[in-house]
Coordinates of C-alpha atoms in Angstrom, one line a residue:
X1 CA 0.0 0.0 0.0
X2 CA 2.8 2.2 0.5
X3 CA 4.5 1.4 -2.6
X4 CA 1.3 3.0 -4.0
X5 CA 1.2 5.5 -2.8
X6 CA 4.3 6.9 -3.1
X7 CA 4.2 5.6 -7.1
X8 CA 0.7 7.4 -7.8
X9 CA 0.6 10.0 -10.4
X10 CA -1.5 11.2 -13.2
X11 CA -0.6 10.2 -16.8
X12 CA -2.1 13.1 -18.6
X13 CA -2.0 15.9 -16.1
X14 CA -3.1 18.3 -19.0
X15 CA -6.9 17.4 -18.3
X16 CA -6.6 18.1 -14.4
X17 CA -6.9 21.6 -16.2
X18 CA -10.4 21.2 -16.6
X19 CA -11.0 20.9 -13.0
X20 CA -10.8 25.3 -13.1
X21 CA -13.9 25.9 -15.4
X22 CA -15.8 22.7 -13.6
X23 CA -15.2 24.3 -10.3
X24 CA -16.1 28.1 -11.2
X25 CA -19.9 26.3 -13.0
X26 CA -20.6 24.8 -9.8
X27 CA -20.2 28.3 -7.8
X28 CA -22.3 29.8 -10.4
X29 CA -24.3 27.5 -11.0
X30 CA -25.4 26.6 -7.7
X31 CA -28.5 28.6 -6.0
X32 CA -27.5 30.6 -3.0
X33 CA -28.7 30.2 0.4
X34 CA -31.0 33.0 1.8
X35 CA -30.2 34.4 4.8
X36 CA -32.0 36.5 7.5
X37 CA -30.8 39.3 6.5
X38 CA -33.1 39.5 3.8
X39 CA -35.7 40.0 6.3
X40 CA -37.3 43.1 7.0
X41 CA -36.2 44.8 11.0
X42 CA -37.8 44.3 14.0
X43 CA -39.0 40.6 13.3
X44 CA -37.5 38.2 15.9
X45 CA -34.9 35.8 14.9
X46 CA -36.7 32.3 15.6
X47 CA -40.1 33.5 14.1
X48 CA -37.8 35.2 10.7
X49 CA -36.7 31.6 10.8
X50 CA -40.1 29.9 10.4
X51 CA -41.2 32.5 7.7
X52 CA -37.9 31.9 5.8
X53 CA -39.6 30.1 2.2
X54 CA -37.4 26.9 1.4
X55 CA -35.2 27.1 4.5
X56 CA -35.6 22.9 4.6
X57 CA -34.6 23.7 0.3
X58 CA -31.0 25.3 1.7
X59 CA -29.8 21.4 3.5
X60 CA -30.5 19.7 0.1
X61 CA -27.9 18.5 -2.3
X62 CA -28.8 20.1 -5.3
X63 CA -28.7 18.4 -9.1
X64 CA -25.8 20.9 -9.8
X65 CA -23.7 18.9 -7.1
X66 CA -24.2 15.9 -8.3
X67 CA -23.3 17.1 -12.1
X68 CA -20.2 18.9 -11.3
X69 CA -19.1 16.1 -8.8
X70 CA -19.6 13.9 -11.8
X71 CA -17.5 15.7 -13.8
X72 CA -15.1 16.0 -11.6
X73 CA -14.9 12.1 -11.3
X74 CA -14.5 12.2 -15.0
X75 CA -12.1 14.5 -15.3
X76 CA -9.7 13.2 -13.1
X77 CA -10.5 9.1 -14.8
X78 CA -9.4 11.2 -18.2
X79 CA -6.3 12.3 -16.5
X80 CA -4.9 8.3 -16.5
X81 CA -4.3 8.1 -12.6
X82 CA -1.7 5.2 -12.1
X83 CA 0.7 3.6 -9.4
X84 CA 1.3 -0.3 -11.5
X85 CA 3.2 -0.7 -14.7
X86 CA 1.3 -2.5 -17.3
X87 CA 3.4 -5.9 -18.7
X88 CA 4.4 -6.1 -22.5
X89 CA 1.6 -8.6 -23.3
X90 CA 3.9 -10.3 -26.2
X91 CA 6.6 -11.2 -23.8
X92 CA 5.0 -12.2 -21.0
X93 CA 1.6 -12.8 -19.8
X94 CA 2.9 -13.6 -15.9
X95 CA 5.9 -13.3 -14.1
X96 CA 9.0 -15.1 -15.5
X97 CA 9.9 -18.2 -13.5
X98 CA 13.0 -20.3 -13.2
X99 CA 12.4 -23.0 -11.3
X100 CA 15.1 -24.9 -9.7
X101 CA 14.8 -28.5 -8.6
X102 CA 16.7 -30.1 -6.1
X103 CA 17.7 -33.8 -7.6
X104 CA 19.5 -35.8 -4.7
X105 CA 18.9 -39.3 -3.4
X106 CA 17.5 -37.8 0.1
X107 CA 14.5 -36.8 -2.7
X108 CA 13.8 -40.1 -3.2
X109 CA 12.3 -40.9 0.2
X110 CA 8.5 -42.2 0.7
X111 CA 7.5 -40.5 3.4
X112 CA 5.6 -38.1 0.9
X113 CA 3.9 -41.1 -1.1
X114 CA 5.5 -42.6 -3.8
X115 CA 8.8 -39.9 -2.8
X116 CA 9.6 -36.5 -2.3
X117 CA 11.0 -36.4 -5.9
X118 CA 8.1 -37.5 -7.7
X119 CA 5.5 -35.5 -5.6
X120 CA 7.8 -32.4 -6.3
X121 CA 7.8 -33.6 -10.2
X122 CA 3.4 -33.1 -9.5
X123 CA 3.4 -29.7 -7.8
X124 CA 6.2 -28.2 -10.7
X125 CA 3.6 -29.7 -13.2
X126 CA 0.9 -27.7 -11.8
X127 CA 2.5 -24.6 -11.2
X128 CA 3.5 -24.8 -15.5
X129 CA -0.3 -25.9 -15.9
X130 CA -1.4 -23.1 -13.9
X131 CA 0.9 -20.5 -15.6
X132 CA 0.2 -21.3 -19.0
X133 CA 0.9 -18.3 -21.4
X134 CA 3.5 -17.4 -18.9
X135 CA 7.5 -18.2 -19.1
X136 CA 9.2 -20.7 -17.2
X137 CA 12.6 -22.1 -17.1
X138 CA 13.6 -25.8 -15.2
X139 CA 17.0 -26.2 -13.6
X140 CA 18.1 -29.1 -12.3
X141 CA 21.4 -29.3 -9.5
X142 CA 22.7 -31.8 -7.0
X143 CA 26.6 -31.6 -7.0
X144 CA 26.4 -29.5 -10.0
X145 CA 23.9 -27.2 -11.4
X146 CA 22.2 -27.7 -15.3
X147 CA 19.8 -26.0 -17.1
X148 CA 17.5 -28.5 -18.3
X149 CA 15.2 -26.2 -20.6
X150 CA 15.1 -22.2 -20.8
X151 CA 12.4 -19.6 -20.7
X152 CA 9.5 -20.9 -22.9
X153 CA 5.4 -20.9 -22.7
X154 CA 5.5 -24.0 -24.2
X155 CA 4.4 -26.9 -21.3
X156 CA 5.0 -29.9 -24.1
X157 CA 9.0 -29.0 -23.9
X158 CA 9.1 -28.4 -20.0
X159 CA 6.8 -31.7 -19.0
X160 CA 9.5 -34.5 -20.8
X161 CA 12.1 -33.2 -19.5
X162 CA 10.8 -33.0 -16.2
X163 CA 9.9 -36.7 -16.0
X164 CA 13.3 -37.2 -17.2
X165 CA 15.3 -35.8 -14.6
X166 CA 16.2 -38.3 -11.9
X167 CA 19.6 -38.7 -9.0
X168 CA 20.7 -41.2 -11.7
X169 CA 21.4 -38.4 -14.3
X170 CA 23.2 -36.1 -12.3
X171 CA 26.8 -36.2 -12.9
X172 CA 27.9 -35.4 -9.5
X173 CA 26.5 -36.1 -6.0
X174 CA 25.8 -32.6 -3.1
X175 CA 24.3 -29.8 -2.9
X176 CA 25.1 -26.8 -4.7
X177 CA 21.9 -24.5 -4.4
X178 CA 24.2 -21.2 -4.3
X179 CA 25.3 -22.0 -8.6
X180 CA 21.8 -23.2 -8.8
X181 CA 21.0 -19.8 -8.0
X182 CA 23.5 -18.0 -9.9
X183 CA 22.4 -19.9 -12.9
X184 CA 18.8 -18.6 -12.2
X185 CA 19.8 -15.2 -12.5
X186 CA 21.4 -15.7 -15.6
X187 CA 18.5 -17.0 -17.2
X188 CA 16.1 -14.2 -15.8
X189 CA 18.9 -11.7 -17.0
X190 CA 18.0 -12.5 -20.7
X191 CA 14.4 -11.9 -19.9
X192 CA 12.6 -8.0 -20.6
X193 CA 10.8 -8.3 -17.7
X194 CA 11.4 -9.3 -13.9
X195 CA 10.9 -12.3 -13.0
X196 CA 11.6 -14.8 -9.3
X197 CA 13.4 -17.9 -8.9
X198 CA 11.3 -21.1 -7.3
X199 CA 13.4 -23.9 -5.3
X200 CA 12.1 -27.1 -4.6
X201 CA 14.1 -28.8 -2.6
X202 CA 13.7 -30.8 1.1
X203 CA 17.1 -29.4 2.6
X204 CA 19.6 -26.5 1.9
X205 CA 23.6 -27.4 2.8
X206 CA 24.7 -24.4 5.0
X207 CA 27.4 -23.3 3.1
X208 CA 25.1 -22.4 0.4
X209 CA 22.7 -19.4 2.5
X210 CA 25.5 -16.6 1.7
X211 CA 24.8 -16.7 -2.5
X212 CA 20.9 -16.2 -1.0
X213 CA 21.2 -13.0 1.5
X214 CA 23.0 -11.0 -1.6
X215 CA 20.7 -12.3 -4.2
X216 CA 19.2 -9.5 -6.3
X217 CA 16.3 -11.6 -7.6
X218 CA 13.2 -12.5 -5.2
X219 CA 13.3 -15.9 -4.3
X220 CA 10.6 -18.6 -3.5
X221 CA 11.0 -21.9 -1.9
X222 CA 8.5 -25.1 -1.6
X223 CA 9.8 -27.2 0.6
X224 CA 9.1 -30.8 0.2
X225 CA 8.8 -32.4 3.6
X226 CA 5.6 -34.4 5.1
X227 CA 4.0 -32.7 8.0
X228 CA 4.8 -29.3 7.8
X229 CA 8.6 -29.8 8.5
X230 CA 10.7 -26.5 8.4
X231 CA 14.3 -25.9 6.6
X232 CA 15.9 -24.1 9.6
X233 CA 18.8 -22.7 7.3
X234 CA 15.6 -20.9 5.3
X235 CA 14.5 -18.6 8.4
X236 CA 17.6 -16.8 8.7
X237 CA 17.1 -15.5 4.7
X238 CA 14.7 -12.0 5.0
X239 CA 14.0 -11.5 0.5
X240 CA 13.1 -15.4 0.7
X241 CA 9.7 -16.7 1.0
X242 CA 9.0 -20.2 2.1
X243 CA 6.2 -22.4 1.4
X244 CA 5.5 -25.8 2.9
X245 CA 4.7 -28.9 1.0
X246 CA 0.6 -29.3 1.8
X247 CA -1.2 -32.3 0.0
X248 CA -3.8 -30.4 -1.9
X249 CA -3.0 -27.4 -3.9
X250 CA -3.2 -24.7 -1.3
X251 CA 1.0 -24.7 -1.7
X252 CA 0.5 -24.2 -5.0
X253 CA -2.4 -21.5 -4.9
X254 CA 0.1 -19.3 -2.8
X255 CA 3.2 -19.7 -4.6
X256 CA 1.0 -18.3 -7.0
X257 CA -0.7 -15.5 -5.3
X258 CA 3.0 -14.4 -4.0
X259 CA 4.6 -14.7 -7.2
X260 CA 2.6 -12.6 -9.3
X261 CA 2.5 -9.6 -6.3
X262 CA 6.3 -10.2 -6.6
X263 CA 6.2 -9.2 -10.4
X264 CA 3.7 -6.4 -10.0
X265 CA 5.8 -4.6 -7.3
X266 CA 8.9 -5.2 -9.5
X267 CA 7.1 -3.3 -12.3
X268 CA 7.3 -0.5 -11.0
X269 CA 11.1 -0.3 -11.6
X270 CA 10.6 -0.7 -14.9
X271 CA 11.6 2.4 -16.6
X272 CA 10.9 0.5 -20.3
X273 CA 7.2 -0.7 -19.1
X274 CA 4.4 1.9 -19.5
X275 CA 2.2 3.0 -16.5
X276 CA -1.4 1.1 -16.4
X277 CA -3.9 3.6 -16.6
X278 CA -6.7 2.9 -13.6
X279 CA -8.9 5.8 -14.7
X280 CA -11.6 3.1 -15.3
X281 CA -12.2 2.9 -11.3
X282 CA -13.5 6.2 -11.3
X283 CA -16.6 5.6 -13.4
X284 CA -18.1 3.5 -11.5
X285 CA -18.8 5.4 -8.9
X286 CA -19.8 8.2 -11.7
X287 CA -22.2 5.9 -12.9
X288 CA -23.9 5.2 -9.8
X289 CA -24.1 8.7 -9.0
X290 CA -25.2 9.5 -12.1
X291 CA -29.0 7.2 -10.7
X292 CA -29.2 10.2 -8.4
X293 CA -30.8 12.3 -11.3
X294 CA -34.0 9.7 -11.8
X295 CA -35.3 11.3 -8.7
X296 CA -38.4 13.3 -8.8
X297 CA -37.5 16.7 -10.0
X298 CA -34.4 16.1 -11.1
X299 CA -34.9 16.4 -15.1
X300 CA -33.1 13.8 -16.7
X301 CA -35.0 13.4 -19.8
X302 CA -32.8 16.1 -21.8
X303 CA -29.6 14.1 -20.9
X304 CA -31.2 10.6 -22.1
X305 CA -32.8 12.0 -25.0
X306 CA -29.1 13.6 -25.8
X307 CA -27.7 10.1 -25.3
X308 CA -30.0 8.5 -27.9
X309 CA -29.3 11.2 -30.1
X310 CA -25.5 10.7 -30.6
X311 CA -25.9 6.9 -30.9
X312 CA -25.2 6.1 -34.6
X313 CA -28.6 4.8 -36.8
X314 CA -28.4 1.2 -38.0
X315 CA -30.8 -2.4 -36.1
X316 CA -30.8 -2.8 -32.9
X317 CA -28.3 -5.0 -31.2
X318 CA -28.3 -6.7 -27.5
X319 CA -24.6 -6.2 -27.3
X320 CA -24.7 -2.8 -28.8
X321 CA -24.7 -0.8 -24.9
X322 CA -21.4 -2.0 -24.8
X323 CA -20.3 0.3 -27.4
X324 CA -21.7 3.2 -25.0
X325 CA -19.0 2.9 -22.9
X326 CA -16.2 0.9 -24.6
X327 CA -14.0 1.0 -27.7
X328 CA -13.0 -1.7 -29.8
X329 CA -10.0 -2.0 -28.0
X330 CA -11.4 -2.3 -24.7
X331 CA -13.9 -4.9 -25.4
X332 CA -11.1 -6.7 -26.7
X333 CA -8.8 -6.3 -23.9
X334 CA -11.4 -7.6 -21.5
X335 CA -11.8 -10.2 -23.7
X336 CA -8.1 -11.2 -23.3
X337 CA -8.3 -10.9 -19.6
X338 CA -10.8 -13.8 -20.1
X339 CA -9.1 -15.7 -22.2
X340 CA -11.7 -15.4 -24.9
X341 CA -8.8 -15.2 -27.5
X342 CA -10.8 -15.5 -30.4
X343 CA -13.6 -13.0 -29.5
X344 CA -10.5 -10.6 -28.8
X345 CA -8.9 -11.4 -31.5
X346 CA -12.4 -9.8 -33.7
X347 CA -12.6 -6.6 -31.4
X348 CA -9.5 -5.4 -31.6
X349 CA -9.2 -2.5 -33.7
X350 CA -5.5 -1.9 -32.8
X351 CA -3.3 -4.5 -35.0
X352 CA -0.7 -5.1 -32.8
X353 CA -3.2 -6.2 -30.0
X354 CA -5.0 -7.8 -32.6
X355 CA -1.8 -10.6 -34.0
X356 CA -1.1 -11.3 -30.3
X357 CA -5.2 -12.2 -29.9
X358 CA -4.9 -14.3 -32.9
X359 CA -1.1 -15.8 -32.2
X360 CA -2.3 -17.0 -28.7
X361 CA -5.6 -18.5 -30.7
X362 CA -3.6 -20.5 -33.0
X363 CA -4.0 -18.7 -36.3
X364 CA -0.6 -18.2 -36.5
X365 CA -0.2 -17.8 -40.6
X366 CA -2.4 -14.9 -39.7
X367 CA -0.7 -13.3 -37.1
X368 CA 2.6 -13.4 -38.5
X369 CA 0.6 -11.5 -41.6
X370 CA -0.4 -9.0 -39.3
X371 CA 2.8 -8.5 -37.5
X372 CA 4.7 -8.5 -40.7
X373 CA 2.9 -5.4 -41.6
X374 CA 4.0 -3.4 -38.9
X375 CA 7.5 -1.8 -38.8
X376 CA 8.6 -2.0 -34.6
X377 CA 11.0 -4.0 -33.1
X378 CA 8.2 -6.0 -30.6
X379 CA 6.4 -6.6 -34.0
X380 CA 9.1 -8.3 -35.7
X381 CA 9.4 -10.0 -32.6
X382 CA 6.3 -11.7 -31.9
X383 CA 6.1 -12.3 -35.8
X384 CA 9.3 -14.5 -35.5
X385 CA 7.2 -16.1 -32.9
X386 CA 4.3 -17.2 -35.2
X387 CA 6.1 -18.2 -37.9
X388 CA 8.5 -20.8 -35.5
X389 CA 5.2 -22.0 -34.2
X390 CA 4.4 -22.4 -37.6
X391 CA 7.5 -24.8 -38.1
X392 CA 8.5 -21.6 -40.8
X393 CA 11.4 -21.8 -39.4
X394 CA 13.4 -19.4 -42.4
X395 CA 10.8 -17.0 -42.3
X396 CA 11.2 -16.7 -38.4
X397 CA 15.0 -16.1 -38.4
X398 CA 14.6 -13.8 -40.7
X399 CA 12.3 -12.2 -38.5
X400 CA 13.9 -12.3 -35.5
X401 CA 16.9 -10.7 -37.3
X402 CA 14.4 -8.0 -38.3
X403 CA 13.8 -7.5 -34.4
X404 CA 17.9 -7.5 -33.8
X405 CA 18.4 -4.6 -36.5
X406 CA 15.3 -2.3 -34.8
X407 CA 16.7 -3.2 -31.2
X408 CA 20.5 -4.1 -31.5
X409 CA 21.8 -6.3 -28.3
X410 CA 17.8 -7.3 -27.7
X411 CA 18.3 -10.4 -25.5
X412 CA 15.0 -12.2 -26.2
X413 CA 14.9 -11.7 -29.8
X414 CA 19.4 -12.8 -29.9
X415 CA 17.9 -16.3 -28.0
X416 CA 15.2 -16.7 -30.2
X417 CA 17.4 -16.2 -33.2
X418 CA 19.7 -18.7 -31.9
X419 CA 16.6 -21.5 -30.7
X420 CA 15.3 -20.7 -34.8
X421 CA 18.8 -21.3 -36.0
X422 CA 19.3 -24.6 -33.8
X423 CA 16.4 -26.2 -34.8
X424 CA 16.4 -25.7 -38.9
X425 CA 20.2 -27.0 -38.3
X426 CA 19.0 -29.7 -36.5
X427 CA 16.0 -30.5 -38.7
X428 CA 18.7 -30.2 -41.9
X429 CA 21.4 -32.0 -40.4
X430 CA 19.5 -35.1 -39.8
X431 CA 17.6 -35.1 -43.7
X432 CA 21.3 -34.9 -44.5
X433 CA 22.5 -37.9 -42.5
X434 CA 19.6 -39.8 -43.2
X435 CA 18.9 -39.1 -47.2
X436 CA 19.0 -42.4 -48.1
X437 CA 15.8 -43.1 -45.9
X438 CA 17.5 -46.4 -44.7
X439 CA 17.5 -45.7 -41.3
X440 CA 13.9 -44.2 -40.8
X441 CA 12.5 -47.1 -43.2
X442 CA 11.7 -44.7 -46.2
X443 CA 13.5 -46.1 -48.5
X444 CA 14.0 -44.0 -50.7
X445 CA 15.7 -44.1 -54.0
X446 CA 16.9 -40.7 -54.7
X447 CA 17.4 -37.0 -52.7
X448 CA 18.5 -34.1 -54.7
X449 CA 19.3 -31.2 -52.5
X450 CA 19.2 -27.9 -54.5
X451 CA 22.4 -26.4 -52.9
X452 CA 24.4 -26.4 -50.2
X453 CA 23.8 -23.2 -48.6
X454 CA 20.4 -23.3 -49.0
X455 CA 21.2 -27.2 -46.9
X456 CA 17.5 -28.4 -48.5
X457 CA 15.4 -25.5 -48.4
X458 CA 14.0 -27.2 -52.1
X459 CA 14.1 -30.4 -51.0
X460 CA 12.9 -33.6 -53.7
X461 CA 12.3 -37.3 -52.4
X462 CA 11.5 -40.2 -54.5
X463 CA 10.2 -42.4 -51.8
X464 CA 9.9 -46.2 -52.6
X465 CA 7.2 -47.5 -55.1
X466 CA 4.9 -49.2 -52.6
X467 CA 2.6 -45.7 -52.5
X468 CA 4.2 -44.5 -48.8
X469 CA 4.5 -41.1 -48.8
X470 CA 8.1 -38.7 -47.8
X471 CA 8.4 -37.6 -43.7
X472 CA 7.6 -34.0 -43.3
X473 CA 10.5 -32.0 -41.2
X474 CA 8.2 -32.8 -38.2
X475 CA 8.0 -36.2 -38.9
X476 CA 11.7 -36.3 -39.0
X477 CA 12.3 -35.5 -35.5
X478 CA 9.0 -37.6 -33.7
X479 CA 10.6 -40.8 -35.5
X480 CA 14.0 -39.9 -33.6
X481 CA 13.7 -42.5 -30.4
X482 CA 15.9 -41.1 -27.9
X483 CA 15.3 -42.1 -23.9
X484 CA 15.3 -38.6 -22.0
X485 CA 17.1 -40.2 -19.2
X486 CA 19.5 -41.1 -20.7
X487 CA 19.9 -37.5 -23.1
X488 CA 19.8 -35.8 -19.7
X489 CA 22.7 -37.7 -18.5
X490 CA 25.1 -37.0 -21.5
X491 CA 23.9 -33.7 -21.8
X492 CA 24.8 -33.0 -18.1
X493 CA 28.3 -34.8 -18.2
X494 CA 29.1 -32.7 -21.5
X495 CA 28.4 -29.4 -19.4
X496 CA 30.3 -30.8 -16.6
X497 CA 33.9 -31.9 -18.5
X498 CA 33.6 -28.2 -19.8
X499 CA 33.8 -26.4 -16.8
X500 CA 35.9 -28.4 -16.0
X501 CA 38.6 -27.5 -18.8

């Protein structure tokens, strides 16, 4: 509440202007008590009283008061009052999250049923379910810290490798929460927007607290112990906030709650982020004073007749009172805030708002149409994002390249580029290795790449007589049977030999 406070400020100060001709209506607008003194001499003072006409008349609030205080209402709802930042809705819909999971053999107990490991495996699932739209990051670390997948809204990546990850794969036995946490920060300081790190874990090695108390980003911790158990190493840290283990999903509820207040208050630091206009709280209670002028003798009839007046001709429509009140825009916006993408995605008016609408709906040719139109930096951003959803995945480096030349050194858009650029050489590579079609059973006869730089962008397969049809570059990659385990555990002692070196 403090924070508030303090941050509050008007966006567009300019209209608080039109408090001065508001207030100098009202004082002469206003009818003006009668005194006594307009009484002849000689009368006394209590019987001047009773003879005074409309004396009850002076105690009543007058129509004018209820106008003006209107107006004023209005007025100061034009003048964008504010104290939040409002998110980029393209980067984030939610606060970034890394998670950071704790994969040791004391995780493997049953005393939370069928182990502490598996049941934390549960509650990181429903946190991703929970948060969907929003970015989240998985680390894993026992005596050495990995990233196991970074910032994405996509819960198919996050959930495989999450089953994957077992004591077995680590390459190195401990505890070492402190690089787990270092690593965290890392990942959030590629990210636009502020973000908080999560630990689940069931114990934290001493040695480790000293990495927590100078952390700069706020930190989370479930703690995955059976009956309310308590971390005593965790009460000692004052930015950290800990969360027991509970066997519904009232752990998971507050993590929550607390994680998205973390990202609002960190908003507000956000010099890049633009203020969210709250003007919209003030007409309500303009409306409801505005029921005030129905009563008897308070003419309203001139102000509804004006109302119907300025509504444009055309059939009536149910939904049409919305357009009394709210743009295109707006309608859309609360449509969004519903999740209603594809209604939203038909209000909008503004195109920007409308691609994102339609990229979180799944008409992603048509976003990245809509996006490709417009000439900003976000633009070319979240078009690179439709068309790699799209499995274009040319057409989205070029775009994200687009996004690097309007915004030089943007982080999100450089690990974009380089996720793009990974997966068409991945997708390449193995047509390459496999263009004989002997290994995924094609069988094909013949494969006639048009060049080599180009590494198959034209690519012709004669597959084998018996009618099968070519694998599609999707196709490709499901028919790749690789156990995650065991892809963690190389993966892992790869990263490991190199820091090593």
């Amino acid at each position: 509440m403090i924070d508030a406070v303090t941050e509050f400020h008007f966006i567009r100060t300019i209209y608080l202007l039109f408090l001065i001709p508001i207030a100098v209506l009202w004082w002469a607008i206003r009818p003006k008590h009668k005194g006594l003194s307009d009484l002849p001499a000689g009368i006394a003072p209590h019987l001047a009283k009773a003879l005074l006409l409309g004396a009850e008349a002076n105690r009543r609030i007058y129509p004018i008061d209820v106008a003006m205080t209107v107006a004023v209402l209005l007025t100061l709802a034009a003048a964008g009052p504010t104290w939040t930042r409002a998110p980029n809705p393209l980067i984030a819909d939610t606060a970034p999250l890394v998670i950071a999971l704790k994969v040791t053999d004391s995780m493997e107990e049953t005393d939370l049923t069928p182990s502490r490991l598996q049941r934390a495996k549960f509650k990181i699932t429903d946190i991703i379910d929970a948060r969907s739209g929003a970015q989240t990051a998985l680390i894993a670390y026992a005596g050495s810290s990995h990233r196991v997948a970074p910032l994405t809204e996509d819960a198919n990546i996050l959930r495989p490798l999450l089953e994957g990850l077992t004591p077995a794969v680590m390459p190195k036995s401990g505890d070492v929460a402190g690089d787990a946490l270092v690593l965290a920060q890392s990942i959030l300081d590629e990210s636009q927007t502020p973000g908080a790190v999560l630990f689940v874990l069931d114990d934290l090695d001493p040695s480790q607290i000293p990495e927590f108390e100078t952390a700069s980003s706020q930190i989370f911790f479930l703690t995955m112990l059976p009956d309310s158990q308590e971390i005593v190493q965790l009460n000692t840290l004052k930015n950290a906030e800990v969360v027991p283990f509970s066997t519904d999903d009232r752990d998971v509820t507050r993590l929550l709650r607390q994680i998205q207040t973390a990202y609002v208050d960190a908003l507000d630091d956000e010099d890049r982020l633009d203020w969210q206009d709250r003007g919209w709280i003030l007409a309500w209670p303009a409306a409801l004073l505005s029921l005030l002028w129905f009563r008897r003798g308070w003419v309203i009839r001139w102000a509804m007749l004006g109302l119907f007046l300025v509504q444009p001709s055309g059939p009536a429509n149910a939904d049409g009172w919305r357009d009394w009140f709210l743009t295109p825009d707006q309608q859309g916006q609360i449509a969004m805030n519903q999740k209603r993408f594809a209604d939203a995605a038909e209000l909008f008016e503004d195109p920007y708002h409308e691609g994102y609408a339609r990229l979180k709906t799944g008409q992603y040719p048509e976003a990245a149409a809509i996006f490709a139109e417009l000439k900003t930096p976000e633009a070319a951003f979240a078009e690179g994002m439709a068309r790699i959803r799209n499995r274009e995945y040319r057409p989205a480096i070029s775009a994200f390249e687009t996004a690097l030349e309007r915004r030089p050194n943007w982080p999100d858009a450089q690990h974009n580029l380089e996720v793009a650029t990974a997966i068409l050489d991945y997708v390449e590579t193995t047509r390459e290795q496999s263009d004989t079609g002997e290994e995924a059973g094609i069988g094909a006869d013949d494969t006639v790449f048009d060049n080599d730089a180009g590494r198959g962008e034209n690519t012709t397969i004669q597959a084998q007589t018996d009618g099968s049809q070519p694998l599609s570059a999707d196709q490709w990659i499901s028919s790749i049977d690789t156990d995650m385990q065991d892809f963690l555990r190389n993966r892992f002692l790869l990263e490991n030999q190199e820091r090593t070196q």
